[in-house]
mmCIF file of C-alpha atoms in Angstrom:
data_model
loop_
_atom_site.group_PDB
_atom_site.id
_atom_site.type_symbol
_atom_site.label_atom_id
_atom_site.label_comp_id
_atom_site.label_asym_id
_atom_site.label_seq_id
_atom_site.Cartn_x
_atom_site.Cartn_y
_atom_site.Cartn_z
ATOM 1 C CA TYR W 895 31.618 -50.160 -103.720
ATOM 2 C CA TYR W 896 33.135 -54.097 -103.590
ATOM 3 C CA LYS W 897 30.478 -54.876 -106.899
ATOM 4 C CA LEU W 898 30.227 -51.115 -108.242
ATOM 5 C CA LEU W 899 34.575 -51.370 -108.692
ATOM 6 C CA LYS W 900 34.699 -54.973 -109.701
ATOM 7 C CA ILE W 901 37.397 -55.366 -107.535
ATOM 8 C CA ASP W 902 37.265 -59.116 -107.773
ATOM 9 C CA ARG W 903 38.155 -59.121 -111.687
ATOM 10 C CA LYS W 904 42.004 -58.356 -110.525
ATOM 11 C CA ILE W 905 42.095 -60.965 -107.458
ATOM 12 C CA ASP W 906 43.227 -64.269 -107.963
ATOM 13 C CA PHE W 907 43.099 -65.719 -104.559
ATOM 14 C CA TYR W 908 42.043 -64.163 -101.187
ATOM 15 C CA LEU W 909 43.578 -64.955 -97.869
ATOM 16 C CA GLY W 910 41.316 -64.459 -95.055
ATOM 17 C CA PHE W 911 39.435 -66.491 -92.449
ATOM 18 C CA PRO W 912 35.955 -67.985 -91.956
ATOM 19 C CA LYS W 913 33.505 -64.589 -91.340
ATOM 20 C CA ALA W 914 35.689 -62.941 -94.147
ATOM 21 C CA ASP W 915 35.307 -65.326 -96.309
ATOM 22 C CA ALA W 916 31.099 -65.783 -95.960
ATOM 23 C CA ASP W 917 31.164 -61.994 -96.506
ATOM 24 C CA LEU W 918 32.859 -62.496 -99.971
ATOM 25 C CA ILE W 919 30.884 -65.136 -101.333
ATOM 26 C CA GLU W 920 27.545 -62.949 -100.065
ATOM 27 C CA LYS W 921 29.369 -60.683 -102.564
ATOM 28 C CA GLY W 922 29.333 -63.341 -105.301
ATOM 29 C CA VAL W 923 32.735 -64.111 -105.026
ATOM 30 C CA ASP W 924 33.877 -67.191 -106.757
ATOM 31 C CA SER W 925 34.469 -69.819 -103.532
ATOM 32 C CA ALA W 926 37.149 -71.389 -105.338
ATOM 33 C CA LYS W 927 39.136 -68.642 -105.183
ATOM 34 C CA LEU W 928 39.178 -68.299 -101.313
ATOM 35 C CA VAL W 929 42.552 -70.297 -100.022
ATOM 36 C CA ASP W 930 42.198 -72.824 -97.468
ATOM 37 C CA TRP W 931 45.161 -71.889 -95.269
ATOM 38 C CA SER W 932 46.024 -71.527 -91.623
ATOM 39 C CA TYR W 933 45.024 -68.083 -90.720
ATOM 40 C CA HIS W 934 46.573 -68.160 -87.508
ATOM 41 C CA ALA W 935 49.856 -67.275 -87.963
ATOM 42 C CA VAL W 936 53.077 -65.818 -85.331
ATOM 43 C CA ASP W 937 56.925 -64.751 -86.151
ATOM 44 C CA THR W 938 58.267 -67.674 -84.611
ATOM 45 C CA ASN W 939 62.425 -65.792 -85.035
ATOM 46 C CA LYS W 940 60.972 -62.838 -82.891
ATOM 47 C CA PHE W 941 58.954 -65.127 -80.393
ATOM 48 C CA PHE W 942 60.994 -68.233 -79.064
ATOM 49 C CA PRO W 943 62.237 -69.558 -75.665
ATOM 50 C CA LEU W 944 65.387 -68.036 -73.961
ATOM 51 C CA GLU W 945 67.567 -70.295 -71.545
ATOM 52 C CA LEU W 946 66.741 -70.281 -68.046
ATOM 53 C CA ASN W 947 69.397 -68.308 -66.856
ATOM 54 C CA LYS W 948 67.766 -65.267 -68.840
ATOM 55 C CA ASN W 949 64.505 -65.723 -67.539
ATOM 56 C CA ILE W 950 65.704 -65.590 -64.081
ATOM 57 C CA LEU W 951 67.008 -62.460 -64.371
ATOM 58 C CA THR W 952 64.028 -61.192 -65.609
ATOM 59 C CA ARG W 953 62.056 -62.816 -63.037
ATOM 60 C CA ASN W 954 64.518 -61.044 -60.458
ATOM 61 C CA LYS W 955 64.410 -57.367 -62.123
ATOM 62 C CA LEU W 956 60.449 -57.437 -61.616
ATOM 63 C CA GLY W 957 60.752 -58.863 -58.001
ATOM 64 C CA ILE W 958 59.028 -62.063 -58.941
ATOM 65 C CA ASP W 959 59.445 -64.881 -56.580
ATOM 66 C CA GLN W 960 61.497 -67.986 -58.823
ATOM 67 C CA ASN W 961 58.433 -70.390 -57.135
ATOM 68 C CA SER W 962 55.621 -67.902 -58.163
ATOM 69 C CA LEU W 963 53.259 -68.806 -60.702
ATOM 70 C CA THR W 964 53.645 -66.307 -63.686
ATOM 71 C CA ILE W 965 50.103 -65.368 -65.492
ATOM 72 C CA GLY W 966 50.653 -62.678 -68.197
ATOM 73 C CA TRP W 967 48.991 -60.243 -70.073
ATOM 74 C CA VAL W 968 50.421 -58.248 -73.395
ATOM 75 C CA GLY W 969 48.893 -55.924 -75.111
ATOM 76 C CA ARG W 970 46.358 -52.860 -74.631
ATOM 77 C CA LEU W 971 44.793 -52.602 -71.382
ATOM 78 C CA GLU W 972 41.246 -51.209 -72.574
ATOM 79 C CA GLN W 973 37.511 -52.184 -71.554
ATOM 80 C CA LYS W 974 37.056 -53.825 -74.891
ATOM 81 C CA ASN W 975 39.614 -56.497 -74.774
ATOM 82 C CA GLN W 976 39.685 -59.620 -72.227
ATOM 83 C CA CYS W 977 42.377 -57.836 -69.848
ATOM 84 C CA THR W 978 39.827 -57.603 -67.203
ATOM 85 C CA SER W 979 39.078 -61.417 -67.427
ATOM 86 C CA THR W 980 42.329 -61.792 -66.345
ATOM 87 C CA LEU W 981 42.159 -60.117 -63.008
ATOM 88 C CA LEU W 982 38.872 -61.536 -62.212
ATOM 89 C CA LEU W 983 41.231 -64.825 -63.080
ATOM 90 C CA GLY W 984 43.669 -63.833 -60.306
ATOM 91 C CA LYS W 985 40.315 -63.142 -57.931
ATOM 92 C CA ALA W 986 39.476 -66.866 -58.429
ATOM 93 C CA LEU W 987 42.499 -68.243 -57.573
ATOM 94 C CA LEU W 988 42.517 -66.209 -54.197
ATOM 95 C CA ASP W 989 39.307 -67.311 -53.387
ATOM 96 C CA ARG W 990 39.766 -71.081 -54.003
ATOM 97 C CA GLY W 991 42.835 -70.313 -51.714
ATOM 98 C CA PHE W 992 45.540 -70.163 -54.068
ATOM 99 C CA ARG W 993 48.131 -67.823 -53.529
ATOM 100 C CA SER W 994 51.940 -68.275 -55.040
ATOM 101 C CA PHE W 995 50.903 -66.368 -58.505
ATOM 102 C CA MET W 996 51.976 -63.030 -60.059
ATOM 103 C CA LEU W 997 49.753 -61.449 -62.751
ATOM 104 C CA VAL W 998 52.184 -59.834 -64.653
ATOM 105 C CA PHE W 999 50.451 -56.686 -67.028
ATOM 106 C CA VAL W 1000 52.912 -56.096 -70.173
ATOM 107 C CA GLY W 1001 51.217 -52.924 -72.213
ATOM 108 C CA GLY W 1002 49.125 -50.039 -71.362
ATOM 109 C CA GLY W 1003 46.729 -47.358 -72.677
ATOM 110 C CA ALA W 1004 45.919 -46.575 -76.073
ATOM 111 C CA TRP W 1005 47.832 -44.353 -77.822
ATOM 112 C CA ILE W 1006 46.242 -41.100 -79.331
ATOM 113 C CA ASN W 1007 47.870 -38.424 -81.044
ATOM 114 C CA GLY W 1008 51.388 -39.559 -79.655
ATOM 115 C CA GLU W 1009 50.059 -39.518 -76.333
ATOM 116 C CA GLU W 1010 48.974 -42.756 -74.076
ATOM 117 C CA ASP W 1011 45.463 -42.679 -72.855
ATOM 118 C CA THR W 1012 45.723 -44.054 -68.837
ATOM 119 C CA SER W 1013 41.909 -43.108 -68.131
ATOM 120 C CA PHE W 1014 41.304 -46.896 -68.173
ATOM 121 C CA VAL W 1015 44.206 -48.201 -67.197
ATOM 122 C CA LYS W 1016 44.008 -45.418 -63.925
ATOM 123 C CA LYS W 1017 40.271 -47.367 -63.459
ATOM 124 C CA PHE W 1018 41.949 -50.996 -64.000
ATOM 125 C CA LYS W 1019 44.372 -50.919 -61.507
ATOM 126 C CA GLN W 1020 42.165 -49.716 -58.807
ATOM 127 C CA HIS W 1021 40.017 -52.594 -59.851
ATOM 128 C CA ALA W 1022 43.153 -54.667 -58.863
ATOM 129 C CA ILE W 1023 43.617 -53.065 -55.574
ATOM 130 C CA ASP W 1024 39.696 -53.421 -54.904
ATOM 131 C CA LEU W 1025 39.725 -57.091 -55.855
ATOM 132 C CA GLY W 1026 42.606 -57.636 -53.509
ATOM 133 C CA LEU W 1027 45.657 -58.281 -55.957
ATOM 134 C CA SER W 1028 47.864 -56.102 -54.820
ATOM 135 C CA ASP W 1029 50.759 -58.655 -53.499
ATOM 136 C CA HIS W 1030 49.905 -60.544 -56.598
ATOM 137 C CA ILE W 1031 50.347 -58.240 -59.540
ATOM 138 C CA ILE W 1032 52.958 -56.212 -61.063
ATOM 139 C CA PHE W 1033 52.040 -53.586 -64.257
ATOM 140 C CA THR W 1034 55.099 -52.603 -66.687
ATOM 141 C CA GLY W 1035 53.776 -50.454 -68.783
ATOM 142 C CA TRP W 1036 54.724 -50.430 -72.735
ATOM 143 C CA VAL W 1037 57.763 -51.760 -73.012
ATOM 144 C CA ASP W 1038 60.014 -51.778 -76.040
ATOM 145 C CA TYR W 1039 59.259 -54.220 -78.506
ATOM 146 C CA GLU W 1040 62.638 -56.160 -78.870
ATOM 147 C CA GLU W 1041 62.230 -56.859 -74.741
ATOM 148 C CA VAL W 1042 58.526 -58.076 -75.483
ATOM 149 C CA ASN W 1043 59.966 -61.826 -76.142
ATOM 150 C CA ALA W 1044 61.794 -61.689 -72.734
ATOM 151 C CA TYR W 1045 58.800 -61.080 -70.619
ATOM 152 C CA LEU W 1046 56.786 -63.830 -72.588
ATOM 153 C CA ASN W 1047 59.499 -65.738 -71.844
ATOM 154 C CA ILE W 1048 58.891 -65.674 -67.987
ATOM 155 C CA MET W 1049 55.215 -66.182 -68.376
ATOM 156 C CA ASP W 1050 54.330 -69.833 -67.116
ATOM 157 C CA ILE W 1051 50.562 -69.072 -68.684
ATOM 158 C CA VAL W 1052 49.085 -66.772 -70.582
ATOM 159 C CA PRO W 1053 45.208 -66.918 -70.784
ATOM 160 C CA MET W 1054 42.541 -65.006 -73.115
ATOM 161 C CA LEU W 1055 39.487 -65.547 -71.334
ATOM 162 C CA GLU W 1056 36.038 -64.650 -73.154
ATOM 163 C CA SER W 1057 32.793 -66.568 -74.025
ATOM 164 C CA ASP W 1058 33.819 -66.761 -77.626
ATOM 165 C CA PRO W 1059 36.881 -65.626 -78.355
ATOM 166 C CA ALA W 1060 38.460 -65.702 -81.837
ATOM 167 C CA GLY W 1061 42.035 -66.245 -82.183
ATOM 168 C CA GLY W 1062 44.238 -63.732 -80.438
ATOM 169 C CA SER W 1063 48.161 -62.963 -81.035
ATOM 170 C CA ILE W 1064 48.784 -62.944 -77.668
ATOM 171 C CA LEU W 1065 48.171 -66.825 -77.161
ATOM 172 C CA ARG W 1066 50.662 -67.271 -80.190
ATOM 173 C CA GLU W 1067 53.177 -65.655 -79.469
ATOM 174 C CA ALA W 1068 53.312 -67.429 -75.693
ATOM 175 C CA MET W 1069 52.834 -70.750 -77.505
ATOM 176 C CA SER W 1070 55.908 -69.981 -79.472
ATOM 177 C CA CYS W 1071 58.094 -68.752 -76.268
ATOM 178 C CA GLY W 1072 56.782 -72.448 -75.444
ATOM 179 C CA LYS W 1073 54.626 -71.536 -72.732
ATOM 180 C CA VAL W 1074 51.170 -72.474 -71.794
ATOM 181 C CA ALA W 1075 48.232 -70.740 -73.728
ATOM 182 C CA LEU W 1076 44.842 -70.900 -71.920
ATOM 183 C CA SER W 1077 41.377 -69.842 -73.569
ATOM 184 C CA VAL W 1078 37.781 -70.358 -74.042
ATOM 185 C CA LEU W 1079 35.891 -73.219 -76.435
ATOM 186 C CA GLY W 1080 33.130 -70.891 -77.790
ATOM 187 C CA LYS W 1081 30.330 -71.709 -79.148
ATOM 188 C CA SER W 1082 32.500 -71.121 -82.613
ATOM 189 C CA ARG W 1083 35.130 -73.196 -81.693
ATOM 190 C CA MET W 1084 37.550 -70.903 -82.847
ATOM 191 C CA GLN W 1085 39.938 -71.637 -80.787
ATOM 192 C CA GLU W 1086 40.287 -75.542 -81.848
ATOM 193 C CA ALA W 1087 41.872 -74.203 -85.256
ATOM 194 C CA PHE W 1088 45.190 -73.902 -83.334
ATOM 195 C CA MET W 1089 44.497 -74.917 -79.469
ATOM 196 C CA HIS W 1090 44.602 -78.788 -79.053
ATOM 197 C CA PRO W 1091 44.821 -80.517 -75.681
ATOM 198 C CA SER W 1092 48.236 -81.741 -76.762
ATOM 199 C CA ASN W 1093 49.758 -77.841 -77.113
ATOM 200 C CA SER W 1094 47.306 -75.840 -74.768
ATOM 201 C CA ILE W 1095 44.359 -75.749 -72.601
ATOM 202 C CA LEU W 1096 40.491 -74.753 -73.530
ATOM 203 C CA VAL W 1097 37.931 -74.741 -70.862
ATOM 204 C CA SER W 1098 34.149 -74.393 -71.931
ATOM 205 C CA ASP W 1099 32.344 -71.318 -71.951
ATOM 206 C CA ILE W 1100 29.477 -71.742 -69.083
ATOM 207 C CA ASP W 1101 31.742 -70.087 -66.032
ATOM 208 C CA PHE W 1102 35.071 -69.802 -68.143
ATOM 209 C CA VAL W 1103 37.136 -67.926 -65.739
ATOM 210 C CA GLU W 1104 36.390 -70.551 -62.583
ATOM 211 C CA LYS W 1105 37.223 -72.971 -64.697
ATOM 212 C CA ALA W 1106 40.159 -71.243 -66.127
ATOM 213 C CA ALA W 1107 41.051 -71.095 -62.227
ATOM 214 C CA ILE W 1108 40.859 -74.661 -61.421
ATOM 215 C CA GLU W 1109 43.160 -75.481 -64.529
ATOM 216 C CA ILE W 1110 45.848 -73.422 -63.203
ATOM 217 C CA ILE W 1111 45.962 -74.524 -59.559
ATOM 218 C CA GLN W 1112 45.616 -78.017 -61.083
ATOM 219 C CA LEU W 1113 48.586 -77.977 -63.490
ATOM 220 C CA SER W 1114 50.945 -75.321 -60.639
ATOM 221 C CA GLN W 1115 50.967 -78.902 -59.210
ATOM 222 C CA ASP W 1116 52.122 -80.835 -62.448
ATOM 223 C CA SER W 1117 55.764 -79.600 -63.660
ATOM 224 C CA ILE W 1118 55.564 -82.090 -66.146
ATOM 225 C CA LYS W 1119 52.427 -81.578 -68.094
ATOM 226 C CA MET W 1120 53.214 -77.942 -67.856
ATOM 227 C CA LYS W 1121 56.693 -78.326 -69.681
ATOM 228 C CA MET W 1122 54.711 -80.609 -71.842
ATOM 229 C CA LEU W 1123 52.673 -78.283 -73.388
ATOM 230 C CA GLY W 1124 55.156 -75.456 -73.503
ATOM 231 C CA GLU W 1125 57.295 -78.057 -75.516
ATOM 232 C CA ASN W 1126 54.415 -79.305 -77.873
ATOM 233 C CA ALA W 1127 53.560 -75.278 -78.277
ATOM 234 C CA ARG W 1128 56.555 -74.139 -79.260
ATOM 235 C CA ARG W 1129 57.247 -77.337 -81.802
ATOM 236 C CA TYR W 1130 53.339 -76.770 -83.193
ATOM 237 C CA CYS W 1131 54.385 -73.172 -84.124
ATOM 238 C CA GLU W 1132 57.288 -74.050 -85.794
ATOM 239 C CA ASP W 1133 55.630 -77.221 -87.851
ATOM 240 C CA ASN W 1134 52.545 -75.223 -88.576
ATOM 241 C CA LEU W 1135 52.310 -71.655 -87.560
ATOM 242 C CA SER W 1136 55.858 -70.063 -88.713
ATOM 243 C CA PHE W 1137 55.552 -67.254 -91.420
ATOM 244 C CA GLY W 1138 58.062 -69.911 -93.373
ATOM 245 C CA LYS W 1139 55.154 -72.321 -93.119
ATOM 246 C CA GLN W 1140 52.569 -70.241 -94.239
ATOM 247 C CA ALA W 1141 54.602 -68.790 -97.173
ATOM 248 C CA ALA W 1142 55.652 -72.044 -98.585
ATOM 249 C CA ASP W 1143 52.029 -73.278 -98.556
ATOM 250 C CA ILE W 1144 50.906 -69.966 -100.422
ATOM 251 C CA LYS W 1145 53.645 -70.371 -102.874
ATOM 252 C CA ALA W 1146 52.840 -73.492 -103.492
ATOM 253 C CA LEU W 1147 48.871 -73.155 -104.331
ATOM 254 C CA ILE W 1148 50.463 -70.178 -106.724
ATOM 255 C CA ASP W 1149 52.524 -73.206 -108.386
ATOM 256 C CA ASN W 1150 49.587 -75.527 -108.825
ATOM 257 C CA SER W 1151 47.545 -72.678 -110.270
ATOM 258 C CA PHE W 1152 49.327 -71.175 -113.170
#
């Protein structure tokens, strides 16, 4: 259909990511039309650090001890995403004798025809119990979108763990809030596009859950490094990943082309 309709005639530039660019070139699109831009972005005005007293209030509301390391997840709970790896991360922490942590899952099942499908959520919660995480886990269910920033702000570390991840808004939103994002450097090396040693943590794709647990335990003992990573993450998002920065880059490209 793409070739049949000759859509490319009407398009000056394509904003995409490597896989999409490769597909376009395969269809015969001139590579000069593919914009070299940061395809990772985050709304730094929606996701930003909050004052300590506000975070204390949110933690108190959830019953989280102020000294507990909080590991968070935001989004759907479903079979095909990385939420189960976060459960396994909790189990790995327990197995290593680390107990001063809380897993906070903000979100729930997918919405289908106006109703939430909780079938997997129920299995997920039972899995958490089976792993011995009952005393280390909180499920908020879906929350109002305007409250998401407050929940992200009480999370010390936000992981997205799979063998070869590619981006992840949950990571960028956490970074924009000045939190530590933790992910995996897979074969595609996609996470290196925005996650660097100075602003986040990447582990290798071999035994990544165990390696993530080790990193978390070490980080829990180094508050200075945790603070530094969070501050650098926020600064990086403002300088490189904000919508304003992307808009400026696109405008500059257009101005130089016409």
